[in-house]
PDB file of C-alpha atoms in Angstrom:
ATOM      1  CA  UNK A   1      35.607  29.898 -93.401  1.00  0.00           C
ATOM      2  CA  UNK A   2      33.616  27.105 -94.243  1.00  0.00           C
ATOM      3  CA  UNK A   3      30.554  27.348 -91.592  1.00  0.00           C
ATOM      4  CA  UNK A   4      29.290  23.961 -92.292  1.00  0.00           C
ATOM      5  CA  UNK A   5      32.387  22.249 -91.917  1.00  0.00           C
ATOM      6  CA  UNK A   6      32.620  24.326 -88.210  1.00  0.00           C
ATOM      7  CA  UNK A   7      29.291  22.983 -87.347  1.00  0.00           C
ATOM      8  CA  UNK A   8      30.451  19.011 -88.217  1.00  0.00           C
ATOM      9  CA  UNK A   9      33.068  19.045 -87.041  1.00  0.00           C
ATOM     10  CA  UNK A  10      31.911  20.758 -83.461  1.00  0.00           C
ATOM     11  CA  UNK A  11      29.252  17.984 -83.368  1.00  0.00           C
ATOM     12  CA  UNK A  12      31.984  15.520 -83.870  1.00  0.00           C
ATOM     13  CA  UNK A  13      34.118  16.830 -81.291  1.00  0.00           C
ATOM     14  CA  UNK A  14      30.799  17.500 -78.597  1.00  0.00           C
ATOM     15  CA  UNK A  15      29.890  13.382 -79.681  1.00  0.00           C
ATOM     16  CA  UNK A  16      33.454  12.643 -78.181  1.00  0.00           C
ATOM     17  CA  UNK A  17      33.692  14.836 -74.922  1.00  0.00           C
ATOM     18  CA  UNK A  18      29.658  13.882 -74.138  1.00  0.00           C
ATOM     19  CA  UNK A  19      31.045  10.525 -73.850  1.00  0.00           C
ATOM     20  CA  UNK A  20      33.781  11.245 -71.657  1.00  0.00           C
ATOM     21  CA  UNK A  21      31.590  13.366 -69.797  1.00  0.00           C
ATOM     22  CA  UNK A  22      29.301  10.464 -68.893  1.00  0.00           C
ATOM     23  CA  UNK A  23      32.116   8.286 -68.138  1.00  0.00           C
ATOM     24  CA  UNK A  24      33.867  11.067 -65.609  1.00  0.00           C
ATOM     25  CA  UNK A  25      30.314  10.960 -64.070  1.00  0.00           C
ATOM     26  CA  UNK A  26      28.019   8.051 -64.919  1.00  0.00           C
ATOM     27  CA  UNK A  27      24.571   9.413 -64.761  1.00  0.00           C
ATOM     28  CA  UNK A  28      21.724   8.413 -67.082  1.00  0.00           C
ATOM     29  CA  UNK A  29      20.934  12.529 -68.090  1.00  0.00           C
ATOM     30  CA  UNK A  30      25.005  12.239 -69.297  1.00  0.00           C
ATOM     31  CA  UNK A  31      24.662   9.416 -71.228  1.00  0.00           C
ATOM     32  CA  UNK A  32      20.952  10.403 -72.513  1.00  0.00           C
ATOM     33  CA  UNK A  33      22.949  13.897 -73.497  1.00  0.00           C
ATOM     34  CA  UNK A  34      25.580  11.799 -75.050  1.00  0.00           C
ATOM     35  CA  UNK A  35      23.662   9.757 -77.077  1.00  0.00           C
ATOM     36  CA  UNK A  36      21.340  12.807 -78.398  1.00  0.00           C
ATOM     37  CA  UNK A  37      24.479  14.736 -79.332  1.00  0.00           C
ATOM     38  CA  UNK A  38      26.019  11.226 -81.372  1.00  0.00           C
ATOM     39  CA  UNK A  39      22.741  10.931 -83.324  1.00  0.00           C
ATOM     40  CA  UNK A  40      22.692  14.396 -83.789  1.00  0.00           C
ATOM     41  CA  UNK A  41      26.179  14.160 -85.296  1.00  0.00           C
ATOM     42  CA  UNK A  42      25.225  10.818 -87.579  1.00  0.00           C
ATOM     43  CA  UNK A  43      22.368  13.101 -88.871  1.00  0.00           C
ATOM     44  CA  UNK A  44      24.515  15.762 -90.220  1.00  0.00           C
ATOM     45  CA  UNK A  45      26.635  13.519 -91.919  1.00  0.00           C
ATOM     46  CA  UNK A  46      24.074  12.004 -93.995  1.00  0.00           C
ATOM     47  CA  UNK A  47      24.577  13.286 -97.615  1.00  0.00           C
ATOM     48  CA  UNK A  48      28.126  14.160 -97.175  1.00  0.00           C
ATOM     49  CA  UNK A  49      30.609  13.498-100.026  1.00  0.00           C
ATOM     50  CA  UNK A  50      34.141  14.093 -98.542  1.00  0.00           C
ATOM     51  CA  UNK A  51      37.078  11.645 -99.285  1.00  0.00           C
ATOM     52  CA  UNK A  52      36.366   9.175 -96.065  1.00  0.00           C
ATOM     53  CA  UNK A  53      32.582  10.236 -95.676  1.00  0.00           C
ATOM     54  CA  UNK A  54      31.665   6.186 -95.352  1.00  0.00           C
ATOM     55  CA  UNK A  55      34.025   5.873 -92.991  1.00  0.00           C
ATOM     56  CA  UNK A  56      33.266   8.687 -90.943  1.00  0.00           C
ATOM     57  CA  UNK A  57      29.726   7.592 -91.027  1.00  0.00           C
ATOM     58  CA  UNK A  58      30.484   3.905 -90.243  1.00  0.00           C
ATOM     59  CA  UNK A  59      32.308   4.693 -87.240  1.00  0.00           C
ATOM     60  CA  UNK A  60      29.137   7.535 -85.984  1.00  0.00           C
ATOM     61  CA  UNK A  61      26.977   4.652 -86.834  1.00  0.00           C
ATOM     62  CA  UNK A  62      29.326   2.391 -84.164  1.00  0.00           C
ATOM     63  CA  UNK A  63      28.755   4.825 -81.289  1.00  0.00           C
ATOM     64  CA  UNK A  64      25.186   5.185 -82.179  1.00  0.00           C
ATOM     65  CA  UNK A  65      25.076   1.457 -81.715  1.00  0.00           C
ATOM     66  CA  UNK A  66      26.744   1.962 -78.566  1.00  0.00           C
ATOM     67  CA  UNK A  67      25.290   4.468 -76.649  1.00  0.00           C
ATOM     68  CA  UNK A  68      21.328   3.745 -77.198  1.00  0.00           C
ATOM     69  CA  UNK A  69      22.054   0.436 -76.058  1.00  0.00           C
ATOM     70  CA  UNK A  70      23.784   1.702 -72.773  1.00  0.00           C
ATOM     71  CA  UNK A  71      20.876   3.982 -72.195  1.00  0.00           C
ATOM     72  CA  UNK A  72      18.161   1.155 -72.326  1.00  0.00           C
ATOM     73  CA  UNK A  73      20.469  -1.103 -70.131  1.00  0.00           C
ATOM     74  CA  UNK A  74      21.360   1.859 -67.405  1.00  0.00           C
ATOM     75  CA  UNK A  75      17.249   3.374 -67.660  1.00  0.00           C
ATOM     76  CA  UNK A  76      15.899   0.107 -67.477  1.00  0.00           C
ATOM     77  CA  UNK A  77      18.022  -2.229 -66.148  1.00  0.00           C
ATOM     78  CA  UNK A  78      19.856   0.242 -63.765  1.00  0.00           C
ATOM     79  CA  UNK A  79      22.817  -1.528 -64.998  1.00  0.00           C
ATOM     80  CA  UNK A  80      25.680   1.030 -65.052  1.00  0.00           C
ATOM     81  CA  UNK A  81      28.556  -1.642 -65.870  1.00  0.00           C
ATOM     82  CA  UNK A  82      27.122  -2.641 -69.117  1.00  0.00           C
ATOM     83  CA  UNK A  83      26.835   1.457 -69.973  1.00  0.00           C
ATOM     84  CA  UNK A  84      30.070   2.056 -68.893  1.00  0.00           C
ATOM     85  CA  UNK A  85      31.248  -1.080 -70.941  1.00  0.00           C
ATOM     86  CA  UNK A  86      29.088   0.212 -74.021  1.00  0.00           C
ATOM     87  CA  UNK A  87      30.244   3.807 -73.504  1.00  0.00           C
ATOM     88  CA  UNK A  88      33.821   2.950 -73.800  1.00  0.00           C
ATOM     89  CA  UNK A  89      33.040   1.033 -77.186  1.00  0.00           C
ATOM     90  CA  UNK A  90      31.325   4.606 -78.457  1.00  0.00           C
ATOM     91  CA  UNK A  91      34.051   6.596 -77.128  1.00  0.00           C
ATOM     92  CA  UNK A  92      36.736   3.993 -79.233  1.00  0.00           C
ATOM     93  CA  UNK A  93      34.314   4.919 -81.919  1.00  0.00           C
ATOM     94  CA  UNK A  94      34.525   8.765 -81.536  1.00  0.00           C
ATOM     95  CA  UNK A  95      38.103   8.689 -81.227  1.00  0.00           C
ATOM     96  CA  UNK A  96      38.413   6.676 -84.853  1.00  0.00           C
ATOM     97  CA  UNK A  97      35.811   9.098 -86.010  1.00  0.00           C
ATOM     98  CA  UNK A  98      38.293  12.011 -85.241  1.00  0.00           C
ATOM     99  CA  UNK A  99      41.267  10.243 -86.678  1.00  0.00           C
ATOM    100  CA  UNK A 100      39.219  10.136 -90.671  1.00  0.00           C
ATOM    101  CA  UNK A 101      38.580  13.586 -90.043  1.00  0.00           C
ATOM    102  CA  UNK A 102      42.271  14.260 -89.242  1.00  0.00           C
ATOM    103  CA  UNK A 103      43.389  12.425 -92.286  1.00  0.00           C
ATOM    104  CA  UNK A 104      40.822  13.534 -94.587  1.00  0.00           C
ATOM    105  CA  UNK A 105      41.606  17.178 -93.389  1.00  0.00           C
ATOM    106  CA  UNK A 106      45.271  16.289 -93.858  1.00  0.00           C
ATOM    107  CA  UNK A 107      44.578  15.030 -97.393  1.00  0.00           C
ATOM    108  CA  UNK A 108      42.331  18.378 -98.652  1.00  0.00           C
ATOM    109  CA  UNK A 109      45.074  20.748 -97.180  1.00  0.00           C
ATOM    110  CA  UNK A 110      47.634  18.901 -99.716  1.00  0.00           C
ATOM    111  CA  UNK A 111      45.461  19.489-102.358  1.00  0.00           C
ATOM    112  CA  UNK A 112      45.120  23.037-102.022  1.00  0.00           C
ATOM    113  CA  UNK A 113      49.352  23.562-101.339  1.00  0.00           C
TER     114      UNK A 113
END
């Protein structure tokens, strides 16, 4: 078992379900939880050299862009529309995210048939 690919992947999968989380219950310690967990995720993917590493990292990179935003506008704006709104833009993200890891798992199991 490949330990490291356990660990990216689970921060992959935690980056999409902190997301939902905060949009089942729209809090700013959810979204601050989801947002720590996505840049956590980016982090780990820095260096990688898989088939679709740039766009794995290009679409962590989206929610990123996402979800930091929605935290400034729900801390200090208390503006939980916009978050919600930003949120669903880093969840699209996620989901993508999971889709090149999908494929790119798809594509190494070929290889090894």
């Amino acid at each position: 078992m490949d330990w490291g690919k356990v660990i990216f992947i689970f921060f992959i999968l935690m980056s999409l379900t902190s997301t939902i989380g905060f949009l089942y219950e729209q809090n700013v310690i959810m979204l601050f939880i989801a947002a720590g967990v996505n840049m956590l995720s980016t982090i780990l993917k820095v260096g990688v050299r898989n088939y679709m590493s740039s766009e794995i990292m290009a679409a962590s990179l989206v929610a990123d862009l996402h979800l930091v935003p929605a935290f400034i506008y729900m801390q200090a704006f208390n503006d939980v529309a916009v978050a919600v709104a930003l949120a669903l833009g880093a969840l699209a993200a996620n989901i993508v995210s999971i889709i090149f890891v999908v494929v790119e798992s798809v594509k190494n199991y070929n290889n090894y048939s």
